[in-house]
Amino acid sequence: MTNANLPFNASQQQLALLRLVNWGLKIGLILFATDLFGLTTPPVILSYVLIFEACYVGFSYRFHRLSMNNNGLLFLTLLLDTLFWATWLYFTGGATNAFVSLLLLPIAISAITLPRWAPWCLTIVSTIFYTLMIVDITEQNSGSVMGHDMSQMPIDHIMQANQVMPASHSMDMGSHYLGMWFNFVISALVLTVTVGFIAKRIRQKNAELRYLREGQLRQEKILALGTASAQMAHQLATPLATLRLLTDELVDTHHDAEQLELITEMQQALNRCEVTLADLRLATESIREQKLAEQRVDQLVATLTEQISLLMPEAQLNISIAPQVESRIVLTDMSLLPALMALIQNGIQASEDNQHQTRVDVNIGLSQPKQLSITIRDYGVGIATHLLQTLGSNMVKSPKGMGIAVLLSHTSFERLGGKLYLKPHPECGTEAIVTLPLNEQKAS
């Protein structure tokens, strides 16, 4: 069963082969081991049932992939397995059949592979069938005893029968059948509860391991990106310093107004590059030394607004902050501000591409009593649905790039104990929701 929810790497093909083995076991016991195991000679109707079961086994083997990710269809096939086993057991001895415990096999499989409701349902069905077989064999025994005509038997035969089969014999057999019934019910309950619990724990462990593997792969990608960024920043420092000297010389040697305007724009671009490189150095040192600083939320918002005005003067940024969070404290490092700015820059670009305006709304409030929520909404065309689940967790191809900015931002928030969620806005655009833990104490 190739299902992400299953704890074991079983497959529907293996389950179909198991059905074939079960069918062959039924045929073999009828043909070669009826007397050996004390089975009842089956009637002709069982032959038709076995032929129908053979068609079912062949169909399940041929189309085993149909129920690969369908819990309902898998449960239906296990229910049919239970019905076929119950039918075979009924016609070959009923409750006294030595192989009656094979009714527990579908319960065990469902406890491992299906949700908790499935083994309980199969336990109820199997118990009903076994109860009916117990009742049937009890009635047969009592009927066979009552059916004898004692008046036609000689006196010595009646006395011998009473000596061989005392009056308490039927009562003892009834107690024996009741014990068999309790044994079956207890076995089914143990499988349902114990095996189901173990399977649930294994599913949880597999999910945790999968999450840890994904996190490790993401950290390896981040480390590679960080190393490449540090190398490029080091390589850009010298050219930027050279460009700064050249622009200063141009300012001193040119006095034409149009040229001075162009030189001013060049200086602004250089300022932005220099500020970004300086922030990158500070962020790298902060992350390496694992320094965390306490900062008021209103101060964080003021710094964010200042940086946006300096580095993205064309942005139409609308920031609203709830009064109850202004004085709250959040733990930050040098990577938090660039991570928020990267999301805002993506929003500005999306709004400009869609509506030719650089409008972005930022709402800051509380999502929980001790959790800060920062919602960044753009007015773009939105993100494709198949990218929402992976964007921020892995590098994905998109029309605008590989989603590296969102991946780095998500990693920065996670390091601070936060999360990043992306969801489409009902009207248009996308909402990036950032949650960060708040400190216990308010700022004085």
Short mmCIF file of C-alpha atoms in Angstrom, two decimals:
data_model
loop_
_atom_site.label_atom_id
_atom_site.label_comp_id
_atom_site.label_asym_id
_atom_site.label_seq_id
_atom_site.Cartn_x
_atom_site.Cartn_y
_atom_site.Cartn_z
CA MET A 1 0.00 0.00 0.00
CA THR A 2 1.88 2.96 -1.24
CA ASN A 3 0.21 5.52 0.93
CA ALA A 4 1.92 8.34 2.78
CA ASN A 5 -0.25 7.64 5.82
CA LEU A 6 0.77 4.02 6.14
CA PRO A 7 3.50 3.11 8.63
CA PHE A 8 4.88 0.24 6.59
CA ASN A 9 6.00 0.00 2.98
CA ALA A 10 3.46 -2.66 2.14
CA SER A 11 1.78 -2.65 -1.24
CA GLN A 12 -1.58 -3.56 -2.63
CA GLN A 13 0.15 -6.17 -4.77
CA GLN A 14 1.41 -7.96 -1.65
CA LEU A 15 -2.09 -7.86 -0.18
CA ALA A 16 -3.49 -9.33 -3.38
CA LEU A 17 -0.88 -12.13 -3.20
CA LEU A 18 -1.94 -12.78 0.39
CA ARG A 19 -5.54 -13.20 -0.81
CA LEU A 20 -4.32 -15.70 -3.38
CA VAL A 21 -2.51 -17.65 -0.65
CA ASN A 22 -5.65 -17.62 1.51
CA TRP A 23 -7.75 -18.91 -1.38
CA GLY A 24 -5.23 -21.67 -2.09
CA LEU A 25 -5.22 -22.59 1.62
CA LYS A 26 -9.01 -23.03 1.59
CA ILE A 27 -8.86 -25.26 -1.49
CA GLY A 28 -5.97 -27.31 -0.08
CA LEU A 29 -7.66 -27.90 3.26
CA ILE A 30 -10.87 -29.07 1.57
CA LEU A 31 -9.09 -31.43 -0.82
CA PHE A 32 -6.32 -32.88 1.35
CA ALA A 33 -6.88 -32.14 5.06
CA THR A 34 -10.59 -32.50 5.79
CA ASP A 35 -10.15 -35.63 7.92
CA LEU A 36 -6.81 -34.52 9.37
CA PHE A 37 -8.24 -31.35 10.96
CA GLY A 38 -11.78 -32.63 11.52
CA LEU A 39 -13.42 -30.34 8.98
CA THR A 40 -16.99 -30.86 7.86
CA THR A 41 -17.40 -32.03 4.27
CA PRO A 42 -18.50 -28.85 2.49
CA PRO A 43 -21.69 -28.72 0.41
CA VAL A 44 -21.74 -27.98 -3.32
CA ILE A 45 -22.72 -24.35 -2.73
CA LEU A 46 -19.27 -23.68 -1.28
CA SER A 47 -17.77 -24.52 -4.68
CA TYR A 48 -19.67 -21.64 -6.25
CA VAL A 49 -18.53 -19.33 -3.46
CA LEU A 50 -14.91 -20.32 -4.05
CA ILE A 51 -15.28 -19.74 -7.80
CA PHE A 52 -16.68 -16.27 -7.11
CA GLU A 53 -13.83 -15.64 -4.66
CA ALA A 54 -11.30 -16.69 -7.31
CA CYS A 55 -12.69 -14.02 -9.64
CA TYR A 56 -12.45 -11.49 -6.83
CA VAL A 57 -8.82 -12.45 -6.09
CA GLY A 58 -7.91 -12.14 -9.77
CA PHE A 59 -9.65 -8.77 -10.03
CA SER A 60 -7.94 -7.43 -6.89
CA TYR A 61 -4.54 -8.54 -8.19
CA ARG A 62 -5.12 -7.05 -11.65
CA PHE A 63 -6.40 -3.70 -10.33
CA HIS A 64 -4.50 -3.52 -7.05
CA ARG A 65 -3.43 0.09 -7.71
CA LEU A 66 -7.02 1.35 -7.53
CA SER A 67 -7.10 1.26 -3.72
CA MET A 68 -3.54 2.48 -3.30
CA ASN A 69 -4.58 5.83 -1.77
CA ASN A 70 -8.24 5.10 -1.11
CA ASN A 71 -8.97 4.08 2.48
CA GLY A 72 -12.64 3.43 1.73
CA LEU A 73 -11.88 1.01 -1.10
CA LEU A 74 -9.22 -0.76 0.95
CA PHE A 75 -11.69 -1.20 3.81
CA LEU A 76 -14.25 -2.63 1.38
CA THR A 77 -11.77 -5.25 0.15
CA LEU A 78 -10.93 -6.27 3.72
CA LEU A 79 -14.64 -6.51 4.50
CA LEU A 80 -15.06 -8.86 1.52
CA ASP A 81 -12.11 -10.92 2.79
CA THR A 82 -13.90 -11.25 6.14
CA LEU A 83 -17.13 -12.34 4.42
CA PHE A 84 -15.34 -14.99 2.36
CA TRP A 85 -13.53 -16.37 5.41
CA ALA A 86 -16.76 -16.46 7.43
CA THR A 87 -18.56 -18.29 4.62
CA TRP A 88 -15.79 -20.88 4.28
CA LEU A 89 -15.64 -21.43 8.05
CA TYR A 90 -19.42 -21.85 8.29
CA PHE A 91 -19.55 -24.58 5.64
CA THR A 92 -16.48 -26.47 7.00
CA GLY A 93 -17.34 -26.82 10.67
CA GLY A 94 -18.39 -23.42 11.90
CA ALA A 95 -17.18 -22.42 15.35
CA THR A 96 -15.39 -25.76 15.83
CA ASN A 97 -13.19 -25.17 12.79
CA ALA A 98 -9.53 -25.16 13.82
CA PHE A 99 -8.83 -22.20 11.50
CA VAL A 100 -11.45 -19.84 12.91
CA SER A 101 -8.69 -17.53 14.18
CA LEU A 102 -8.01 -16.54 10.54
CA LEU A 103 -11.01 -14.21 10.90
CA LEU A 104 -8.61 -12.00 12.85
CA LEU A 105 -6.32 -11.52 9.83
CA PRO A 106 -8.34 -8.72 8.15
CA ILE A 107 -8.64 -6.98 11.54
CA ALA A 108 -4.86 -7.00 11.96
CA ILE A 109 -4.28 -5.63 8.44
CA SER A 110 -6.84 -2.86 8.90
CA ALA A 111 -5.36 -1.92 12.31
CA ILE A 112 -1.99 -1.38 10.63
CA THR A 113 -3.03 0.29 7.39
CA LEU A 114 -6.32 2.12 8.00
CA PRO A 115 -7.70 4.74 10.40
CA ARG A 116 -9.02 3.69 13.81
CA TRP A 117 -12.65 3.27 12.72
CA ALA A 118 -11.81 0.49 10.24
CA PRO A 119 -10.53 -2.23 12.64
CA TRP A 120 -13.42 -1.52 15.01
CA CYS A 121 -15.93 -2.06 12.21
CA LEU A 122 -14.25 -5.30 11.13
CA THR A 123 -14.11 -6.46 14.77
CA ILE A 124 -17.87 -5.95 15.10
CA VAL A 125 -18.55 -7.77 11.80
CA SER A 126 -16.27 -10.70 12.67
CA THR A 127 -17.76 -11.00 16.16
CA ILE A 128 -21.27 -11.10 14.71
CA PHE A 129 -20.30 -13.89 12.31
CA TYR A 130 -18.56 -15.88 15.03
CA THR A 131 -21.53 -15.42 17.38
CA LEU A 132 -23.88 -16.75 14.71
CA MET A 133 -21.65 -19.79 14.22
CA ILE A 134 -21.57 -20.41 17.99
CA VAL A 135 -25.37 -20.18 18.18
CA ASP A 136 -25.76 -22.47 15.15
CA ILE A 137 -23.52 -25.22 16.50
CA THR A 138 -25.16 -25.02 19.95
CA GLU A 139 -28.59 -25.48 18.36
CA GLN A 140 -27.30 -28.41 16.30
CA ASN A 141 -25.94 -30.16 19.39
CA SER A 142 -29.11 -29.65 21.41
CA GLY A 143 -31.25 -30.74 18.46
CA SER A 144 -29.24 -33.91 17.93
CA VAL A 145 -29.68 -34.86 21.60
CA MET A 146 -33.40 -34.12 21.66
CA GLY A 147 -33.93 -35.83 18.34
CA HIS A 148 -33.16 -39.32 19.62
CA ASP A 149 -36.27 -41.51 20.33
CA MET A 150 -35.43 -43.09 23.68
CA SER A 151 -38.64 -45.20 23.74
CA GLN A 152 -37.42 -47.38 20.86
CA MET A 153 -34.04 -48.09 22.45
CA PRO A 154 -33.37 -51.14 24.65
CA ILE A 155 -33.04 -50.57 28.39
CA ASP A 156 -29.39 -51.58 28.46
CA HIS A 157 -28.55 -49.15 25.59
CA ILE A 158 -30.26 -46.28 27.44
CA MET A 159 -28.29 -47.06 30.60
CA GLN A 160 -25.06 -47.21 28.62
CA ALA A 161 -25.87 -43.85 26.93
CA ASN A 162 -26.50 -42.24 30.30
CA GLN A 163 -23.17 -43.57 31.55
CA VAL A 164 -21.27 -42.37 28.46
CA MET A 165 -22.99 -38.99 28.14
CA PRO A 166 -24.14 -37.68 31.53
CA ALA A 167 -26.67 -34.83 31.87
CA SER A 168 -23.98 -32.25 32.54
CA HIS A 169 -22.23 -32.90 29.22
CA SER A 170 -24.34 -30.45 27.22
CA MET A 171 -23.83 -27.85 29.94
CA ASP A 172 -20.05 -28.38 29.78
CA MET A 173 -20.06 -27.98 26.00
CA GLY A 174 -22.09 -24.78 26.34
CA SER A 175 -19.49 -23.40 28.76
CA HIS A 176 -16.77 -24.46 26.33
CA TYR A 177 -18.42 -22.61 23.43
CA LEU A 178 -18.90 -19.54 25.62
CA GLY A 179 -15.20 -19.62 26.48
CA MET A 180 -14.33 -19.91 22.79
CA TRP A 181 -16.50 -16.88 22.07
CA PHE A 182 -14.86 -14.82 24.84
CA ASN A 183 -11.42 -15.86 23.61
CA PHE A 184 -12.23 -14.68 20.08
CA VAL A 185 -13.65 -11.35 21.26
CA ILE A 186 -10.66 -10.68 23.51
CA SER A 187 -8.22 -11.52 20.70
CA ALA A 188 -10.05 -9.19 18.30
CA LEU A 189 -10.07 -6.37 20.87
CA VAL A 190 -6.36 -6.81 21.60
CA LEU A 191 -5.58 -6.59 17.88
CA THR A 192 -7.82 -3.58 17.42
CA VAL A 193 -6.54 -1.60 20.39
CA THR A 194 -2.90 -2.67 20.72
CA VAL A 195 -1.92 -3.02 17.08
CA GLY A 196 -3.88 0.11 16.20
CA PHE A 197 -2.08 2.08 18.91
CA ILE A 198 1.33 0.81 17.80
CA ALA A 199 0.54 1.65 14.17
CA LYS A 200 -0.54 5.16 15.18
CA ARG A 201 2.71 5.71 17.06
CA ILE A 202 4.71 4.48 14.06
CA ARG A 203 2.81 6.89 11.80
CA GLN A 204 3.63 9.75 14.16
CA LYS A 205 7.30 8.78 14.26
CA ASN A 206 7.44 8.56 10.47
CA ALA A 207 5.84 12.00 10.18
CA GLU A 208 8.35 13.43 12.65
CA LEU A 209 11.27 11.84 10.81
CA ARG A 210 9.95 13.15 7.50
CA TYR A 211 9.64 16.65 8.97
CA LEU A 212 13.19 16.45 10.37
CA ARG A 213 14.56 15.27 7.02
CA GLU A 214 12.83 18.11 5.22
CA GLY A 215 14.17 20.56 7.80
CA GLN A 216 17.69 19.19 7.41
CA LEU A 217 17.53 19.48 3.63
CA ARG A 218 16.21 23.03 3.95
CA GLN A 219 19.02 23.97 6.33
CA GLU A 220 21.58 22.52 3.91
CA LYS A 221 20.14 24.66 1.13
CA ILE A 222 20.18 27.72 3.38
CA LEU A 223 23.80 27.03 4.34
CA ALA A 224 24.76 26.79 0.67
CA LEU A 225 22.92 30.02 -0.13
CA GLY A 226 24.50 31.76 2.87
CA THR A 227 27.98 30.68 1.85
CA ALA A 228 27.43 31.88 -1.71
CA SER A 229 25.98 35.19 -0.46
CA ALA A 230 28.93 35.82 1.84
CA GLN A 231 31.39 35.16 -0.97
CA MET A 232 29.53 37.45 -3.37
CA ALA A 233 29.24 40.19 -0.73
CA HIS A 234 32.98 40.03 -0.18
CA GLN A 235 33.59 40.22 -3.93
CA LEU A 236 31.20 43.18 -4.34
CA ALA A 237 32.79 45.30 -1.61
CA THR A 238 35.78 46.39 -3.71
CA PRO A 239 33.83 47.30 -6.90
CA LEU A 240 31.34 49.30 -4.84
CA ALA A 241 34.13 51.23 -3.14
CA THR A 242 35.61 51.97 -6.56
CA LEU A 243 32.26 53.16 -7.88
CA ARG A 244 31.86 55.41 -4.83
CA LEU A 245 35.19 57.11 -5.58
CA LEU A 246 34.27 57.53 -9.25
CA THR A 247 30.89 59.10 -8.47
CA ASP A 248 32.51 61.51 -6.01
CA GLU A 249 34.97 62.55 -8.71
CA LEU A 250 32.12 63.02 -11.19
CA VAL A 251 30.34 65.31 -8.75
CA ASP A 252 33.46 67.47 -8.44
CA THR A 253 34.15 67.65 -12.19
CA HIS A 254 30.62 68.00 -13.66
CA HIS A 255 28.34 70.95 -13.03
CA ASP A 256 25.66 70.33 -15.63
CA ALA A 257 22.23 69.98 -13.91
CA GLU A 258 21.12 66.98 -15.96
CA GLN A 259 24.36 65.11 -15.37
CA LEU A 260 24.30 65.95 -11.67
CA GLU A 261 20.79 64.48 -11.47
CA LEU A 262 22.00 61.24 -13.03
CA ILE A 263 24.99 61.14 -10.70
CA THR A 264 22.65 61.65 -7.72
CA GLU A 265 20.58 58.66 -8.80
CA MET A 266 23.78 56.61 -9.07
CA GLN A 267 24.77 57.66 -5.56
CA GLN A 268 21.36 56.60 -4.22
CA ALA A 269 21.74 53.20 -5.82
CA LEU A 270 25.23 52.87 -4.37
CA ASN A 271 23.93 53.88 -0.93
CA ARG A 272 21.36 51.15 -1.13
CA CYS A 273 23.98 48.57 -2.07
CA GLU A 274 26.31 49.68 0.72
CA VAL A 275 23.54 49.60 3.32
CA THR A 276 22.51 46.14 2.17
CA LEU A 277 26.07 44.84 2.37
CA ALA A 278 26.52 46.33 5.84
CA ASP A 279 23.27 44.73 7.01
CA LEU A 280 24.40 41.42 5.54
CA ARG A 281 27.65 41.55 7.52
CA LEU A 282 25.81 42.41 10.73
CA ALA A 283 23.23 39.69 10.13
CA THR A 284 25.96 37.12 9.48
CA GLU A 285 27.75 38.02 12.70
CA SER A 286 24.48 38.01 14.67
CA ILE A 287 23.49 34.59 13.36
CA ARG A 288 26.95 33.14 13.95
CA GLU A 289 27.07 34.41 17.53
CA GLN A 290 23.35 33.63 18.09
CA LYS A 291 22.64 37.05 19.51
CA LEU A 292 19.01 37.87 20.28
CA ALA A 293 17.85 41.33 21.32
CA GLU A 294 14.61 42.53 22.86
CA GLN A 295 12.74 45.15 20.83
CA ARG A 296 9.39 46.85 21.22
CA VAL A 297 6.94 46.19 18.44
CA ASP A 298 6.39 49.90 17.72
CA GLN A 299 10.17 50.39 17.43
CA LEU A 300 10.38 47.46 15.04
CA VAL A 301 7.61 48.97 12.93
CA ALA A 302 9.32 52.40 12.94
CA THR A 303 12.63 50.86 11.83
CA LEU A 304 10.86 48.85 9.13
CA THR A 305 9.08 51.95 7.83
CA GLU A 306 12.34 53.91 7.78
CA GLN A 307 14.16 51.19 5.86
CA ILE A 308 11.36 50.87 3.34
CA SER A 309 11.32 54.65 2.79
CA LEU A 310 15.09 54.65 2.32
CA LEU A 311 15.51 51.60 0.12
CA MET A 312 12.10 51.49 -1.61
CA PRO A 313 10.91 55.10 -1.83
CA GLU A 314 8.34 54.23 -4.50
CA ALA A 315 6.43 51.89 -2.14
CA GLN A 316 2.87 52.81 -1.06
CA LEU A 317 3.04 51.15 2.35
CA ASN A 318 -0.06 51.17 4.56
CA ILE A 319 0.81 49.97 8.07
CA SER A 320 -1.81 49.51 10.78
CA ILE A 321 -0.82 48.36 14.24
CA ALA A 322 -3.15 47.34 17.04
CA PRO A 323 -2.73 49.50 20.18
CA GLN A 324 -2.39 46.49 22.48
CA VAL A 325 0.78 45.27 20.76
CA GLU A 326 2.71 48.54 20.50
CA SER A 327 4.42 48.12 23.88
CA ARG A 328 4.92 44.35 23.64
CA ILE A 329 8.40 42.89 23.33
CA VAL A 330 9.64 40.59 20.59
CA LEU A 331 13.02 38.83 20.42
CA THR A 332 14.85 39.74 17.21
CA ASP A 333 18.19 39.50 15.51
CA MET A 334 19.65 41.17 12.44
CA SER A 335 17.86 38.76 10.08
CA LEU A 336 14.28 39.70 11.07
CA LEU A 337 14.16 43.09 9.36
CA PRO A 338 15.59 41.86 6.01
CA ALA A 339 13.16 38.93 6.08
CA LEU A 340 10.15 41.25 6.49
CA MET A 341 11.52 43.62 3.84
CA ALA A 342 11.92 40.75 1.39
CA LEU A 343 8.23 39.86 1.77
CA ILE A 344 7.21 43.51 1.36
CA GLN A 345 9.41 43.86 -1.73
CA ASN A 346 7.80 40.77 -3.26
CA GLY A 347 4.38 42.30 -2.52
CA ILE A 348 5.37 45.59 -4.12
CA GLN A 349 6.54 43.81 -7.25
CA ALA A 350 3.35 41.73 -7.44
CA SER A 351 1.09 44.78 -7.03
CA GLU A 352 3.03 46.72 -9.65
CA ASP A 353 2.85 43.89 -12.17
CA ASN A 354 -0.92 43.52 -11.73
CA GLN A 355 -2.26 47.02 -11.04
CA HIS A 356 0.71 49.25 -11.92
CA GLN A 357 0.84 50.56 -8.37
CA THR A 358 3.18 49.67 -5.53
CA ARG A 359 0.53 49.25 -2.85
CA VAL A 360 1.09 46.89 0.07
CA ASP A 361 -0.94 46.63 3.32
CA VAL A 362 0.70 45.56 6.57
CA ASN A 363 -1.54 44.71 9.56
CA ILE A 364 0.07 44.00 12.93
CA GLY A 365 -1.91 42.50 15.79
CA LEU A 366 -2.29 39.46 18.03
CA SER A 367 -3.14 36.03 16.67
CA GLN A 368 -2.90 34.55 20.18
CA PRO A 369 -2.36 36.15 23.60
CA LYS A 370 1.40 35.55 23.39
CA GLN A 371 1.86 35.57 19.62
CA LEU A 372 2.42 38.53 17.30
CA SER A 373 0.85 38.39 13.86
CA ILE A 374 2.15 40.42 10.90
CA THR A 375 -0.02 40.17 7.78
CA ILE A 376 1.47 41.47 4.52
CA ARG A 377 -1.07 41.73 1.71
CA ASP A 378 -0.29 42.57 -1.90
CA TYR A 379 -2.60 43.31 -4.83
CA GLY A 380 -1.08 41.00 -7.40
CA VAL A 381 -2.62 38.13 -9.34
CA GLY A 382 -1.87 35.72 -6.50
CA ILE A 383 0.26 32.60 -6.21
CA ALA A 384 -0.63 29.35 -7.93
CA THR A 385 -2.32 26.87 -5.60
CA HIS A 386 0.25 24.12 -6.20
CA LEU A 387 3.04 26.50 -5.12
CA LEU A 388 1.44 27.63 -1.84
CA GLN A 389 2.30 24.36 -0.05
CA THR A 390 5.97 24.31 -1.07
CA LEU A 391 6.85 28.01 -1.37
CA GLY A 392 8.87 28.94 1.69
CA SER A 393 9.90 25.34 2.40
CA ASN A 394 11.82 24.57 -0.78
CA MET A 395 13.21 26.36 -3.78
CA VAL A 396 10.50 26.23 -6.44
CA LYS A 397 10.37 27.53 -9.97
CA SER A 398 8.04 30.46 -10.47
CA PRO A 399 7.69 33.11 -13.19
CA LYS A 400 9.63 35.58 -11.02
CA GLY A 401 12.42 33.29 -9.83
CA MET A 402 13.10 30.37 -7.52
CA GLY A 403 11.33 31.64 -4.39
CA ILE A 404 14.67 32.05 -2.60
CA ALA A 405 13.62 35.27 -0.82
CA VAL A 406 10.57 33.57 0.71
CA LEU A 407 12.66 30.52 1.66
CA LEU A 408 15.25 32.67 3.45
CA SER A 409 12.53 34.69 5.18
CA HIS A 410 10.80 31.52 6.38
CA THR A 411 14.08 30.21 7.78
CA SER A 412 14.70 33.48 9.63
CA PHE A 413 11.24 33.38 11.21
CA GLU A 414 11.65 29.73 12.22
CA ARG A 415 14.97 30.49 13.92
CA LEU A 416 13.16 33.12 16.02
CA GLY A 417 10.39 30.66 16.92
CA GLY A 418 7.94 31.97 14.34
CA LYS A 419 6.18 30.73 11.24
CA LEU A 420 5.31 31.97 7.76
CA TYR A 421 1.98 31.14 6.13
CA LEU A 422 0.92 32.03 2.59
CA LYS A 423 -2.71 32.10 1.51
CA PRO A 424 -4.71 33.75 -1.30
CA HIS A 425 -6.78 36.81 -0.45
CA PRO A 426 -10.52 36.49 -1.22
CA GLU A 427 -10.48 39.56 -3.48
CA CYS A 428 -7.05 39.49 -5.12
CA GLY A 429 -3.42 39.07 -4.25
CA THR A 430 -1.73 37.04 -1.56
CA GLU A 431 -1.43 37.31 2.20
CA ALA A 432 1.86 36.45 3.89
CA ILE A 433 1.14 35.88 7.59
CA VAL A 434 4.15 35.98 9.92
CA THR A 435 3.74 34.83 13.53
CA LEU A 436 6.37 35.56 16.18
CA PRO A 437 6.39 34.72 19.90
CA LEU A 438 6.06 37.68 22.29
CA ASN A 439 8.08 38.11 25.42
CA GLU A 440 6.27 37.76 28.74
CA GLN A 441 7.05 41.26 30.02
CA LYS A 442 5.93 44.53 28.50
CA ALA A 443 8.39 47.30 27.92
CA SER A 444 8.45 49.99 30.58
#
